[in-house]
PDB file of C-alpha atoms and ligand atoms in Angstrom:
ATOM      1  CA  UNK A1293      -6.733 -12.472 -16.140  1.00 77.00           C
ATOM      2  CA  UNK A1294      -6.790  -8.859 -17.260  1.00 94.00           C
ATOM      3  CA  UNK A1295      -5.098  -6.575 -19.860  1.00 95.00           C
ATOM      4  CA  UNK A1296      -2.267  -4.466 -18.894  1.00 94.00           C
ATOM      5  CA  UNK A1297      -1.540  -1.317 -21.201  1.00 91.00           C
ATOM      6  CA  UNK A1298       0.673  -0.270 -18.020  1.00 82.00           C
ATOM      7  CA  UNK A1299       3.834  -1.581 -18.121  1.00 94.00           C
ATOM      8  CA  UNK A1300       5.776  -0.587 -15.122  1.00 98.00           C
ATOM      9  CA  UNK A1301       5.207  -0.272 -11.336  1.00 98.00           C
ATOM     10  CA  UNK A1302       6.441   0.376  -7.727  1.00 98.00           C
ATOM     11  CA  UNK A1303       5.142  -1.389  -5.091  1.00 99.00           C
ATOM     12  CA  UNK A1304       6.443  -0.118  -1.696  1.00 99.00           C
ATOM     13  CA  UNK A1305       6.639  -2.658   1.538  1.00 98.00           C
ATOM     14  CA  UNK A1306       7.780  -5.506  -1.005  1.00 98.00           C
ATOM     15  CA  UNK A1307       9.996  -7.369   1.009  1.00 98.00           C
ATOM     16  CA  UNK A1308       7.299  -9.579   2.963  1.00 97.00           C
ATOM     17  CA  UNK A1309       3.276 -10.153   3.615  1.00 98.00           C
ATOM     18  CA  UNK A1310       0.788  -8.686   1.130  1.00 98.00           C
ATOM     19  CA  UNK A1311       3.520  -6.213  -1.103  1.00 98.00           C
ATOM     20  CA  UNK A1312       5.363  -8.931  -1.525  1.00 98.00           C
ATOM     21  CA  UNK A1313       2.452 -10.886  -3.005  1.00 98.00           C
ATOM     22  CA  UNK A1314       1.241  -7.969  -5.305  1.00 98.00           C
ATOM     23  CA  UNK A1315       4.984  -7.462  -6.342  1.00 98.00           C
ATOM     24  CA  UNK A1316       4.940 -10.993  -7.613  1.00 98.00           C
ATOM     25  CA  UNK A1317       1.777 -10.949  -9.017  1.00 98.00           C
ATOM     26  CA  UNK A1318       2.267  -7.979 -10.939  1.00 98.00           C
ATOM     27  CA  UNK A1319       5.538  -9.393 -11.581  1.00 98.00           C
ATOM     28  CA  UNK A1320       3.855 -12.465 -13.052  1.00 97.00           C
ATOM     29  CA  UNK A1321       1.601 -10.698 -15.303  1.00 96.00           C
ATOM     30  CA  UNK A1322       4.580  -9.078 -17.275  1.00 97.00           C
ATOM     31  CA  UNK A1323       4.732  -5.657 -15.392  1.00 98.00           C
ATOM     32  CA  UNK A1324       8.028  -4.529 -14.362  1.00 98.00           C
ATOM     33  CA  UNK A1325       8.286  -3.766 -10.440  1.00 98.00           C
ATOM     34  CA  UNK A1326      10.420  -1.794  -8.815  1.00 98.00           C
ATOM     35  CA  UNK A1327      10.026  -3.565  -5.002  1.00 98.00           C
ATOM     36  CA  UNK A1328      10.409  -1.443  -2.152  1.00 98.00           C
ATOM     37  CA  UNK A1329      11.565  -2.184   1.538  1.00 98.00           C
ATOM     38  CA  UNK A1330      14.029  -0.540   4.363  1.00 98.00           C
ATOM     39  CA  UNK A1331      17.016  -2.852   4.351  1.00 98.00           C
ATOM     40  CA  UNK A1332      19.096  -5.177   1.703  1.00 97.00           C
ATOM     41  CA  UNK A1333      18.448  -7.834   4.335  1.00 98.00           C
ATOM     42  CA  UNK A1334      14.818  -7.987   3.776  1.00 98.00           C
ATOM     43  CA  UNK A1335      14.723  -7.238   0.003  1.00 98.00           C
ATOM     44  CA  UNK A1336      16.639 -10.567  -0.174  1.00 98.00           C
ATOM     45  CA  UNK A1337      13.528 -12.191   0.150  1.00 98.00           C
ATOM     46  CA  UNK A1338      12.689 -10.508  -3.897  1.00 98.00           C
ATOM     47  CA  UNK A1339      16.131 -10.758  -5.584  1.00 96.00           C
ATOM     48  CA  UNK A1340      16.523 -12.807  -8.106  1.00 93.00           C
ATOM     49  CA  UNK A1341      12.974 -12.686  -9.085  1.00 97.00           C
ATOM     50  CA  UNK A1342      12.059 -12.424 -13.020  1.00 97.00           C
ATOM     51  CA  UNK A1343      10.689  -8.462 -13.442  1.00 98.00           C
ATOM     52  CA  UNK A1344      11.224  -7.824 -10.343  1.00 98.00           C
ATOM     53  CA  UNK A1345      13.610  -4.694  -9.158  1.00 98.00           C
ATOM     54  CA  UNK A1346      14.152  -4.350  -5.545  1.00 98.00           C
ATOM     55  CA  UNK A1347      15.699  -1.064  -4.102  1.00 98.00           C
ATOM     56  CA  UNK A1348      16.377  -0.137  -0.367  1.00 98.00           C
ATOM     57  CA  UNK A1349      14.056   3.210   0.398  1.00 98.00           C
ATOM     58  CA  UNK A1350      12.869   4.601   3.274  1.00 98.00           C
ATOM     59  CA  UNK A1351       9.605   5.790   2.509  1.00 99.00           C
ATOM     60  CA  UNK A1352       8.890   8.708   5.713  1.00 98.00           C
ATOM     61  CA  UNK A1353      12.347  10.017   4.665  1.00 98.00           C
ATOM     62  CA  UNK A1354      12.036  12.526   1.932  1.00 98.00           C
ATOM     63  CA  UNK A1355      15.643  12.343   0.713  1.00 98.00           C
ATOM     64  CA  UNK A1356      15.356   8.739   0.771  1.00 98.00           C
ATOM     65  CA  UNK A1357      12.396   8.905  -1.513  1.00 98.00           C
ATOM     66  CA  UNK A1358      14.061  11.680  -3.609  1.00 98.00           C
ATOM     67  CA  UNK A1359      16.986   8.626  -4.302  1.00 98.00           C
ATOM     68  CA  UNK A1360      14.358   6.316  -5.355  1.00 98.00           C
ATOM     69  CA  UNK A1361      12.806   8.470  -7.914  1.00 98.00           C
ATOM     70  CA  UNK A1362      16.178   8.659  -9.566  1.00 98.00           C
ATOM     71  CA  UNK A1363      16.596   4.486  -9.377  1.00 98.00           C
ATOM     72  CA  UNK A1364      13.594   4.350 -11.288  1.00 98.00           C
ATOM     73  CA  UNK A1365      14.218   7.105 -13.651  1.00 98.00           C
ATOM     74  CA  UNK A1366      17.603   5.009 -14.521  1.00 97.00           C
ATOM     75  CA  UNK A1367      15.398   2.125 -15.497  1.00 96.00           C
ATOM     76  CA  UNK A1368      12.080   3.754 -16.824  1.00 96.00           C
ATOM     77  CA  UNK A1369      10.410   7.102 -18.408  1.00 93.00           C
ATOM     78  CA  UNK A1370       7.991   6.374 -16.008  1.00 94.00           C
ATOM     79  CA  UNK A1371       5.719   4.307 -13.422  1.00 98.00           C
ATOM     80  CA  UNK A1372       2.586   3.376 -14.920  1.00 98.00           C
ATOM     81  CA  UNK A1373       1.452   1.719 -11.684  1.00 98.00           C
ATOM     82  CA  UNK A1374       2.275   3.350  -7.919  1.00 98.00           C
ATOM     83  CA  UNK A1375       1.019   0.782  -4.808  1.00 99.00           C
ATOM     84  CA  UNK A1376       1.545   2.404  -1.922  1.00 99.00           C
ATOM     85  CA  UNK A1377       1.375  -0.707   0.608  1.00 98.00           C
ATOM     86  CA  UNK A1378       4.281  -0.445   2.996  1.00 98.00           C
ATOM     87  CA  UNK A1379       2.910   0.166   6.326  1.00 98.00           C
ATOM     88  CA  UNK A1380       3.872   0.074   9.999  1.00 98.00           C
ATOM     89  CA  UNK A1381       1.791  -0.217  13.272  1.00 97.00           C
ATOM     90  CA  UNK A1382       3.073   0.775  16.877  1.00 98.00           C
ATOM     91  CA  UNK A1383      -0.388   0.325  19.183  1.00 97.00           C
ATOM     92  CA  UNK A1384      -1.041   2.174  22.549  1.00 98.00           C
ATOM     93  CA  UNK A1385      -4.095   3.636  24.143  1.00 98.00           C
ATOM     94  CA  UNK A1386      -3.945   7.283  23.699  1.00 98.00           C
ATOM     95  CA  UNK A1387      -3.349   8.279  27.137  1.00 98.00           C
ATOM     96  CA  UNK A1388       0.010   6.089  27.111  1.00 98.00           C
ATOM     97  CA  UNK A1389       1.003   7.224  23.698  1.00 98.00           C
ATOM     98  CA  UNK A1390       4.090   8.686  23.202  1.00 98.00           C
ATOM     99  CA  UNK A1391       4.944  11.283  20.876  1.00 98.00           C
ATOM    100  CA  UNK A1392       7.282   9.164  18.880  1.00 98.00           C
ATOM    101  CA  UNK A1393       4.867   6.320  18.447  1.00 98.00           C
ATOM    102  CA  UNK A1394       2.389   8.623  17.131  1.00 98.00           C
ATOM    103  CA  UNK A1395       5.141  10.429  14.720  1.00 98.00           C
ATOM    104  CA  UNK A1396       6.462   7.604  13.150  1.00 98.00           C
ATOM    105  CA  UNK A1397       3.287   6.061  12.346  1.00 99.00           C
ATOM    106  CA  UNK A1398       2.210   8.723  10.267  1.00 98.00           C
ATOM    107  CA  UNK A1399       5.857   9.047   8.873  1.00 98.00           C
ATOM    108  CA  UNK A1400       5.796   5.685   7.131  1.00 99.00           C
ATOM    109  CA  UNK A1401       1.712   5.284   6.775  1.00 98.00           C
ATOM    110  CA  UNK A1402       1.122   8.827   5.790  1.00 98.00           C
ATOM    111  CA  UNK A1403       3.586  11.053   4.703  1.00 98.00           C
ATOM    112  CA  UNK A1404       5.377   8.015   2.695  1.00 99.00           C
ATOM    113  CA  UNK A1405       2.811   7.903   0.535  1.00 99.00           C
ATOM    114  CA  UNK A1406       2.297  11.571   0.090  1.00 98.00           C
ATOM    115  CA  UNK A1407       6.273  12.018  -0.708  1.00 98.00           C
ATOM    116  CA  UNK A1408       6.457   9.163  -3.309  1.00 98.00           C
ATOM    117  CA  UNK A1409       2.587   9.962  -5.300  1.00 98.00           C
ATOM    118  CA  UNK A1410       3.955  13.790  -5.443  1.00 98.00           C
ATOM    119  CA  UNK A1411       7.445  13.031  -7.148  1.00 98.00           C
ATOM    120  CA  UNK A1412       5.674   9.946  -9.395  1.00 98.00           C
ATOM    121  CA  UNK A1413       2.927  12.142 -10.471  1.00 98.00           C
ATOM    122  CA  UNK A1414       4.924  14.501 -12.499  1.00 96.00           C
ATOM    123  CA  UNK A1415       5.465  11.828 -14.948  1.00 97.00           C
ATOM    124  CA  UNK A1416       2.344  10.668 -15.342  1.00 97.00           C
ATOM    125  CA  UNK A1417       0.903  13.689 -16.265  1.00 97.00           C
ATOM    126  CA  UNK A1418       3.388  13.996 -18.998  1.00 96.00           C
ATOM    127  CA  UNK A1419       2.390  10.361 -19.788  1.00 95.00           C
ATOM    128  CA  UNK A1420      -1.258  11.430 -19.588  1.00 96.00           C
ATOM    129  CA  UNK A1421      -1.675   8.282 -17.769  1.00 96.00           C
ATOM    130  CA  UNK A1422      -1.426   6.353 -14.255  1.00 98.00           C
ATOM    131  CA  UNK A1423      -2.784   4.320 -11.893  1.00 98.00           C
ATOM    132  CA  UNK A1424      -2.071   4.787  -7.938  1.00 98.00           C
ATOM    133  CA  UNK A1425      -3.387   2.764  -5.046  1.00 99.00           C
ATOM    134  CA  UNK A1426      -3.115   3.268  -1.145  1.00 99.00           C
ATOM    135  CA  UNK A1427      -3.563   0.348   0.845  1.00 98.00           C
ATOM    136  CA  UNK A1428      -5.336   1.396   3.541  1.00 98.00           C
ATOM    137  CA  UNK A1429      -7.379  -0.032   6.355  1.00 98.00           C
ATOM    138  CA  UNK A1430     -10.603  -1.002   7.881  1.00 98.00           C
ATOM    139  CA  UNK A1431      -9.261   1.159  10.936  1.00 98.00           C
ATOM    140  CA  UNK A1432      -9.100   4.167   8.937  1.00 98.00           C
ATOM    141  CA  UNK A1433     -13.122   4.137   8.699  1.00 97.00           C
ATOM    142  CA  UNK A1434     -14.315   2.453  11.747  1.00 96.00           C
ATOM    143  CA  UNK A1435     -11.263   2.690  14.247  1.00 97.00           C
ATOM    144  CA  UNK A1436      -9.542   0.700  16.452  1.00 95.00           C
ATOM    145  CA  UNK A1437      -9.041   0.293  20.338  1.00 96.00           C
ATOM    146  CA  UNK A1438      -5.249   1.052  20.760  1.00 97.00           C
ATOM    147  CA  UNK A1439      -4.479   2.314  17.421  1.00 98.00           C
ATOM    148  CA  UNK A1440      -5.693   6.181  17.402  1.00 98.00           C
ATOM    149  CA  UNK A1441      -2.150   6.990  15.285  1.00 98.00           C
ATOM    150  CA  UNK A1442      -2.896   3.672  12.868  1.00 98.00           C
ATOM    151  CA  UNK A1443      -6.320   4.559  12.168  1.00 98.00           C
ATOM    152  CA  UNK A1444      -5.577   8.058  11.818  1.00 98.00           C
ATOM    153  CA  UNK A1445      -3.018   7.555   9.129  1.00 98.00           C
ATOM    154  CA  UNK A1446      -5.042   5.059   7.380  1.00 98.00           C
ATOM    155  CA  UNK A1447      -8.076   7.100   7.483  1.00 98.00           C
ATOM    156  CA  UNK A1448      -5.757  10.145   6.043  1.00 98.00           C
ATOM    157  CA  UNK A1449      -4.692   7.887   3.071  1.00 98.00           C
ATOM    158  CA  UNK A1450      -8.761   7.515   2.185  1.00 98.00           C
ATOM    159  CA  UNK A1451      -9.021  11.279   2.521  1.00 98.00           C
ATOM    160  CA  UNK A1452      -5.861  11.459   0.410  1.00 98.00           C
ATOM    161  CA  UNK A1453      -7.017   8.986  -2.037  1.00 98.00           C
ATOM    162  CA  UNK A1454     -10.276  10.830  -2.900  1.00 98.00           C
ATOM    163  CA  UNK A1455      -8.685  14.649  -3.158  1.00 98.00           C
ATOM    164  CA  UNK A1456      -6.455  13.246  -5.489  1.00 98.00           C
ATOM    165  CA  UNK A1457      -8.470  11.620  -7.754  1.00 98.00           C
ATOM    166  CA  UNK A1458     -10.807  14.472  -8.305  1.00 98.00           C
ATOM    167  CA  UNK A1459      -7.370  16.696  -9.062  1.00 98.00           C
ATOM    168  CA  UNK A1460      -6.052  14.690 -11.126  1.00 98.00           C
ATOM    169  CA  UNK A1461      -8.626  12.358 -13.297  1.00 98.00           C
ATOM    170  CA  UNK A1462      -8.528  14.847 -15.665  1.00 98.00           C
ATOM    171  CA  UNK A1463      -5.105  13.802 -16.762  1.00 98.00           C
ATOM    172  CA  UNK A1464      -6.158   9.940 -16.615  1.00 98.00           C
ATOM    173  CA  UNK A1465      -4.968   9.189 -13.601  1.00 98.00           C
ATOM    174  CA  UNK A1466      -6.999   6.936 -11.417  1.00 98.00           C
ATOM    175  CA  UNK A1467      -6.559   7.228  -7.599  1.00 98.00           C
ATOM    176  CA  UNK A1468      -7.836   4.026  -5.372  1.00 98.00           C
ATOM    177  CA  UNK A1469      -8.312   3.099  -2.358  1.00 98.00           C
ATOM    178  CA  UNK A1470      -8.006  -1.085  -0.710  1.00 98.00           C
ATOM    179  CA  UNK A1471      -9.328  -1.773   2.769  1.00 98.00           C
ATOM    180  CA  UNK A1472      -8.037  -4.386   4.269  1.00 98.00           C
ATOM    181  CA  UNK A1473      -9.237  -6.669   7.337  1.00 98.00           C
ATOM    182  CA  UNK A1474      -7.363  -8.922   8.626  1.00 97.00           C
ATOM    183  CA  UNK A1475      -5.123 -10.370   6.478  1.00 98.00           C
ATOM    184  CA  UNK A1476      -2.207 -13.397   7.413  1.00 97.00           C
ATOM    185  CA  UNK A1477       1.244 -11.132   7.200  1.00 96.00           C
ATOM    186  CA  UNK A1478       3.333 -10.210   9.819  1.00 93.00           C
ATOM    187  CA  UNK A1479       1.455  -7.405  10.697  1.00 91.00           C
ATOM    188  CA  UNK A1480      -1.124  -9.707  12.638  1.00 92.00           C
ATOM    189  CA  UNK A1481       1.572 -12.783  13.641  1.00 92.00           C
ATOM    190  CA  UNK A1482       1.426 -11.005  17.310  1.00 90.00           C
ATOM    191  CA  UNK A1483      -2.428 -11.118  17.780  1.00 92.00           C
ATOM    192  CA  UNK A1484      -3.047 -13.238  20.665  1.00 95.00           C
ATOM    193  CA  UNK A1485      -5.497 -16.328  20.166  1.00 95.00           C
ATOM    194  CA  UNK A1486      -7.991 -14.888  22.022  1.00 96.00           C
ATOM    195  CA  UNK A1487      -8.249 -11.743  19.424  1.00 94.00           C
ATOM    196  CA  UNK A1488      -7.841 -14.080  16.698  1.00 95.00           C
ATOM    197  CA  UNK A1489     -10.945 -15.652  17.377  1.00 96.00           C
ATOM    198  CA  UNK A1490     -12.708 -12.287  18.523  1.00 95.00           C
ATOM    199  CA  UNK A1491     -12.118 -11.016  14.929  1.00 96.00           C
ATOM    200  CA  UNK A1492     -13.039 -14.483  13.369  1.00 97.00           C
ATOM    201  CA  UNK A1493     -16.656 -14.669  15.283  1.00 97.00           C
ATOM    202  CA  UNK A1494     -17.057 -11.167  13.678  1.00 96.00           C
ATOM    203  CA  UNK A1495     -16.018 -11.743  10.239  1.00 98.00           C
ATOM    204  CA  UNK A1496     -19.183 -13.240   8.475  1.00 98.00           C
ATOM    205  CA  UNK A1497     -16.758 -15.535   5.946  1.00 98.00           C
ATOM    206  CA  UNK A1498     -15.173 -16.925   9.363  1.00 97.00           C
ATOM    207  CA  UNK A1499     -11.778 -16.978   7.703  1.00 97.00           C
ATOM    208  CA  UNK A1500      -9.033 -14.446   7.694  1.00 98.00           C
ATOM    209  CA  UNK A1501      -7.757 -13.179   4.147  1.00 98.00           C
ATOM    210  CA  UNK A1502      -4.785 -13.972   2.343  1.00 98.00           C
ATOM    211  CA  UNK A1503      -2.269 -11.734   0.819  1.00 98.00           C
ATOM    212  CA  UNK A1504      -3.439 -13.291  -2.901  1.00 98.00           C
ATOM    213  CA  UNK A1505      -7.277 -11.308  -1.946  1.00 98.00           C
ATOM    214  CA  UNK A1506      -5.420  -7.995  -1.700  1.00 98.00           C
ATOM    215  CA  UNK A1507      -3.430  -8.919  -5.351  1.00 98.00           C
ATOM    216  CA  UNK A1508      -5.739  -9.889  -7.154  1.00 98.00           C
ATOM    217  CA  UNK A1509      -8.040  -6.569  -6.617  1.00 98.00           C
ATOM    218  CA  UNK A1510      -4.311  -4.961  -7.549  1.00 98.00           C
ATOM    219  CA  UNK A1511      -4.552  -6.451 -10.789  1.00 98.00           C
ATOM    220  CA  UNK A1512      -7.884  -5.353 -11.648  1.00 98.00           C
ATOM    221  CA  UNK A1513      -7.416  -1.682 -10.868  1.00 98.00           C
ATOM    222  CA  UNK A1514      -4.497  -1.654 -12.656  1.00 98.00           C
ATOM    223  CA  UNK A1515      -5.962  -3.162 -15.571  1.00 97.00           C
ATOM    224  CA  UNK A1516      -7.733  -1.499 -18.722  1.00 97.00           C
ATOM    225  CA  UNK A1517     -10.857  -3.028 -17.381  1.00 97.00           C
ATOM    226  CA  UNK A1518     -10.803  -0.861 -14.776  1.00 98.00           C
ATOM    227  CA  UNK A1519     -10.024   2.809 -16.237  1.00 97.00           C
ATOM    228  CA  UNK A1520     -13.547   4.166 -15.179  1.00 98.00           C
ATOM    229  CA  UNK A1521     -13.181   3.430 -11.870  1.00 98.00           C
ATOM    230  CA  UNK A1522     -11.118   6.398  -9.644  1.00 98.00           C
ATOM    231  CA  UNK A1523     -11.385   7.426  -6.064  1.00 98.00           C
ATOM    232  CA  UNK A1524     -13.166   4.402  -4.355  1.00 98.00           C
ATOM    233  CA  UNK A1525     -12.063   2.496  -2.052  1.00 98.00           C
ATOM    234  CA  UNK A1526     -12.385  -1.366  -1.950  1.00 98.00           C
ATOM    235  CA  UNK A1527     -13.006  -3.186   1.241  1.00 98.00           C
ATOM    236  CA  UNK A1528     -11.439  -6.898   1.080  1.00 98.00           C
ATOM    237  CA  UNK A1529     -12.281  -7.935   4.788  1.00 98.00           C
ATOM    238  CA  UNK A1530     -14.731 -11.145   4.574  1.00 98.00           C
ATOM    239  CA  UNK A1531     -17.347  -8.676   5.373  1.00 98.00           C
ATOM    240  CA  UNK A1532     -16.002  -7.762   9.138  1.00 97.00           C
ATOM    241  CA  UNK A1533     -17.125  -3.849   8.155  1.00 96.00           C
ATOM    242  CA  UNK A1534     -20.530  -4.500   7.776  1.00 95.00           C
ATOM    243  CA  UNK A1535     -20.998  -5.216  11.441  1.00 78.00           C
TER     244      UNK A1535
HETATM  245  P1  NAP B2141       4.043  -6.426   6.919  1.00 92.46           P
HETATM  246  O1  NAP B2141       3.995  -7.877   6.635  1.00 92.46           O
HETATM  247  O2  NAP B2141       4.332  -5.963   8.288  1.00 92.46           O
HETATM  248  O3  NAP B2141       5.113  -5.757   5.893  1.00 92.46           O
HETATM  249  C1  NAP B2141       5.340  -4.368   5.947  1.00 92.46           C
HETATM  250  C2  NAP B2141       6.159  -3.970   4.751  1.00 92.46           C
HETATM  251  O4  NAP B2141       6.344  -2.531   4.781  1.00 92.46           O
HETATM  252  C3  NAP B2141       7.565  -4.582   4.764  1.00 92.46           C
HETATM  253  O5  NAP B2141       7.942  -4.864   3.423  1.00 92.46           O
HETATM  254  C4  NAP B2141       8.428  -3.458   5.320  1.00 92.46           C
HETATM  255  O6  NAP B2141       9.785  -3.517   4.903  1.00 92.46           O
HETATM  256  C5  NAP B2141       7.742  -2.251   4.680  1.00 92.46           C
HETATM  257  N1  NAP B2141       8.067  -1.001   5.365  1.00 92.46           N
HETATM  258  C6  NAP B2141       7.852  -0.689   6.671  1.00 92.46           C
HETATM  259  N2  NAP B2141       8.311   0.546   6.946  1.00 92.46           N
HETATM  260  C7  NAP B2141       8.815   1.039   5.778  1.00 92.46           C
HETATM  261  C8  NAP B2141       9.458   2.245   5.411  1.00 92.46           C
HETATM  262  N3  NAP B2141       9.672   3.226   6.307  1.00 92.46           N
HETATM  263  N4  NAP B2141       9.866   2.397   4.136  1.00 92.46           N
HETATM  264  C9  NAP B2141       9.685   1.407   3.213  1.00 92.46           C
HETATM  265  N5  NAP B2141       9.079   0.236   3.500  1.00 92.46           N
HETATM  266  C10 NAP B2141       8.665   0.047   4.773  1.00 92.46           C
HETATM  267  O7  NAP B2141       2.666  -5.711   6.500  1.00 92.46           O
HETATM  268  P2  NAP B2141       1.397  -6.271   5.705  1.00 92.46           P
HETATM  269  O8  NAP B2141       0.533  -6.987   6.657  1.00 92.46           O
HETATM  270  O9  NAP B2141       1.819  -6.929   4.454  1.00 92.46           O
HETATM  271  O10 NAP B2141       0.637  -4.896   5.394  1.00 92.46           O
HETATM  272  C11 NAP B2141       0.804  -4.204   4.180  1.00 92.46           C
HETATM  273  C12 NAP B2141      -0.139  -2.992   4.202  1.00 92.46           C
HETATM  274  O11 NAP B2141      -1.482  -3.436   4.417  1.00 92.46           O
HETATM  275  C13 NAP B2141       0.173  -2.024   5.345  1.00 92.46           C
HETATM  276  O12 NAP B2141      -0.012  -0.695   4.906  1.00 92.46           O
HETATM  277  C14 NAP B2141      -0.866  -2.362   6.383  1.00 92.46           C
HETATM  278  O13 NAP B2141      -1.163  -1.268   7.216  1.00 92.46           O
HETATM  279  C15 NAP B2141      -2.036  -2.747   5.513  1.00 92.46           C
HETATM  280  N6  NAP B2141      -2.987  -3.612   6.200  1.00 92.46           N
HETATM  281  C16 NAP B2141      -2.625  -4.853   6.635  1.00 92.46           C
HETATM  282  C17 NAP B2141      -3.568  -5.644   7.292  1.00 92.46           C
HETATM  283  C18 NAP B2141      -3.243  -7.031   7.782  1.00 92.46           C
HETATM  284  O14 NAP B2141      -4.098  -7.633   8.432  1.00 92.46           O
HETATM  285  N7  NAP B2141      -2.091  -7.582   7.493  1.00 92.46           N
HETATM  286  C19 NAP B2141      -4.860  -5.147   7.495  1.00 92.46           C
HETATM  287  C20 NAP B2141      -5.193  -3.889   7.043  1.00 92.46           C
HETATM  288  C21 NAP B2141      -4.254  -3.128   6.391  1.00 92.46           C
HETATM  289  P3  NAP B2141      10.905  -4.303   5.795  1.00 92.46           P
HETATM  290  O15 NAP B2141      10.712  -5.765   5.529  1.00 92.46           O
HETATM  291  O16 NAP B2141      12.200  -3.777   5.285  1.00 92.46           O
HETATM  292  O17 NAP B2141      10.626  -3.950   7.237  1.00 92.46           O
END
């Protein structure tokens, strides 16, 4: 579909829902990916997959992060490609909130992403070249009842997203941004039906979106096509933002 230059990625939150799908994708188009998820039981779900490398990390866990830096220095100079996808969600209103739910929220959604772009960046600078995209959220612009800590780390990762790019585009290294709505994973299988069809009256395309949307907007800012685009972010949501 496009041309690839890049060569090699790592695509955290690989064992299920959309990483999974832009792991196999990437996979498909002859990029090497290292696939990223918290246990062996769940990265069974990517083994034995052609170009496809998974590795147990936990991503708000610096040391964790630290030991999957060296994995991927055993197989490669460098990642070409970083998608920083693996996300978690624990909802309350803010007045119930506790402490912890708010904490590890921004662990994983946050600080994950900030550990693993600062120890990948070194060698793409040397490399003079790199691509890195955040998966963010339509909560991290407009909000979301219940999810003050979700939005706030998405929201961080768009803030994130655009520092970065202006620091380092001089080295040509593109920094991006995808918005997801609401997308079939996991992540939404405990919406009731009565939210389900909430959301669906307000997406204009009356459909939800499938892990393949997020991919294949993954493969185009990945792609030489795409090496004058840095520090936007992408909204793939059937159009639910513009209301
Ligand atoms: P999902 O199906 O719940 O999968 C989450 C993935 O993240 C799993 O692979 C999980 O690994 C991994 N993960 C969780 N905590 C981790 C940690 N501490 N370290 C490493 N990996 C970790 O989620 P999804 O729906 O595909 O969502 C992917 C991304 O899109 C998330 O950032 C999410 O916020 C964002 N998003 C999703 C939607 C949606 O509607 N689905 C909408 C907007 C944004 P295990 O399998 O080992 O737990």
């Amino acid at each position: 579909m496009f041309n690839h230059s890049s060569k090699t990625a790592l695509v955290t939150g690989a064992s299920r829902g959309i990483g999974k799908t832009i792991s196999m994708m990437l996979a498909a188009n002859g990029i090497k990916v290292i696939g990223v998820a918290t246990s062996e039981e769940s990265l069974k779900s990517i083994q034995n997959i052609d170009n496809i490398i998974p590795f147990c990390c936990d991503i708000s866990n610096e040391k964790s992060v630290e030991q999957l830096y060296n994995f991927s220095k055993e197989h490669f100079d460098s990642i070409d490609i970083l998608v920083n996808n693996a996300g978690i969600h624990m909802d309350n209103i803010l007045l119930r909130m506790k402490t912890d739910e708010w904490q590890k929220v921004l662990d994983v959604n946050l600080n994950g992403p900030f550990y693993l772009t600062r120890i990948l960046l070194k060698d793409m600078i040397k490399s003079k070249s790199g691509r890195i995209i955040n998966i963010s959220s339509i909560s991290g612009t407009d909000g979301n009842k219940g999810q003050s800590n979700y939005s706030a780390s998405k929201g961080g990762l768009l803030a994130f997203t655009k520092s970065l790019a202006k620091e380092v585009g001089r080295r040509n290294i593109t920094v991006n941004c995808i918005a997801p709505g609401v997308i079939e994973t996991d992540m939404i299988a405990h919406l009731t039906d009565t939210v389900k069809k909430n959301y669906l009256d307000r997406i204009p395309l009356k459909k939800f979106g499938k892990p393949e949307d997020i991919g294949k907007m993954i493969l185009f800012l990945s792609s030489d096509e795409a090496s004058y685009i840095t520090g936007q972010t992408f909204y793939i949501d059937g159009g639910i933002s513009l209301n």
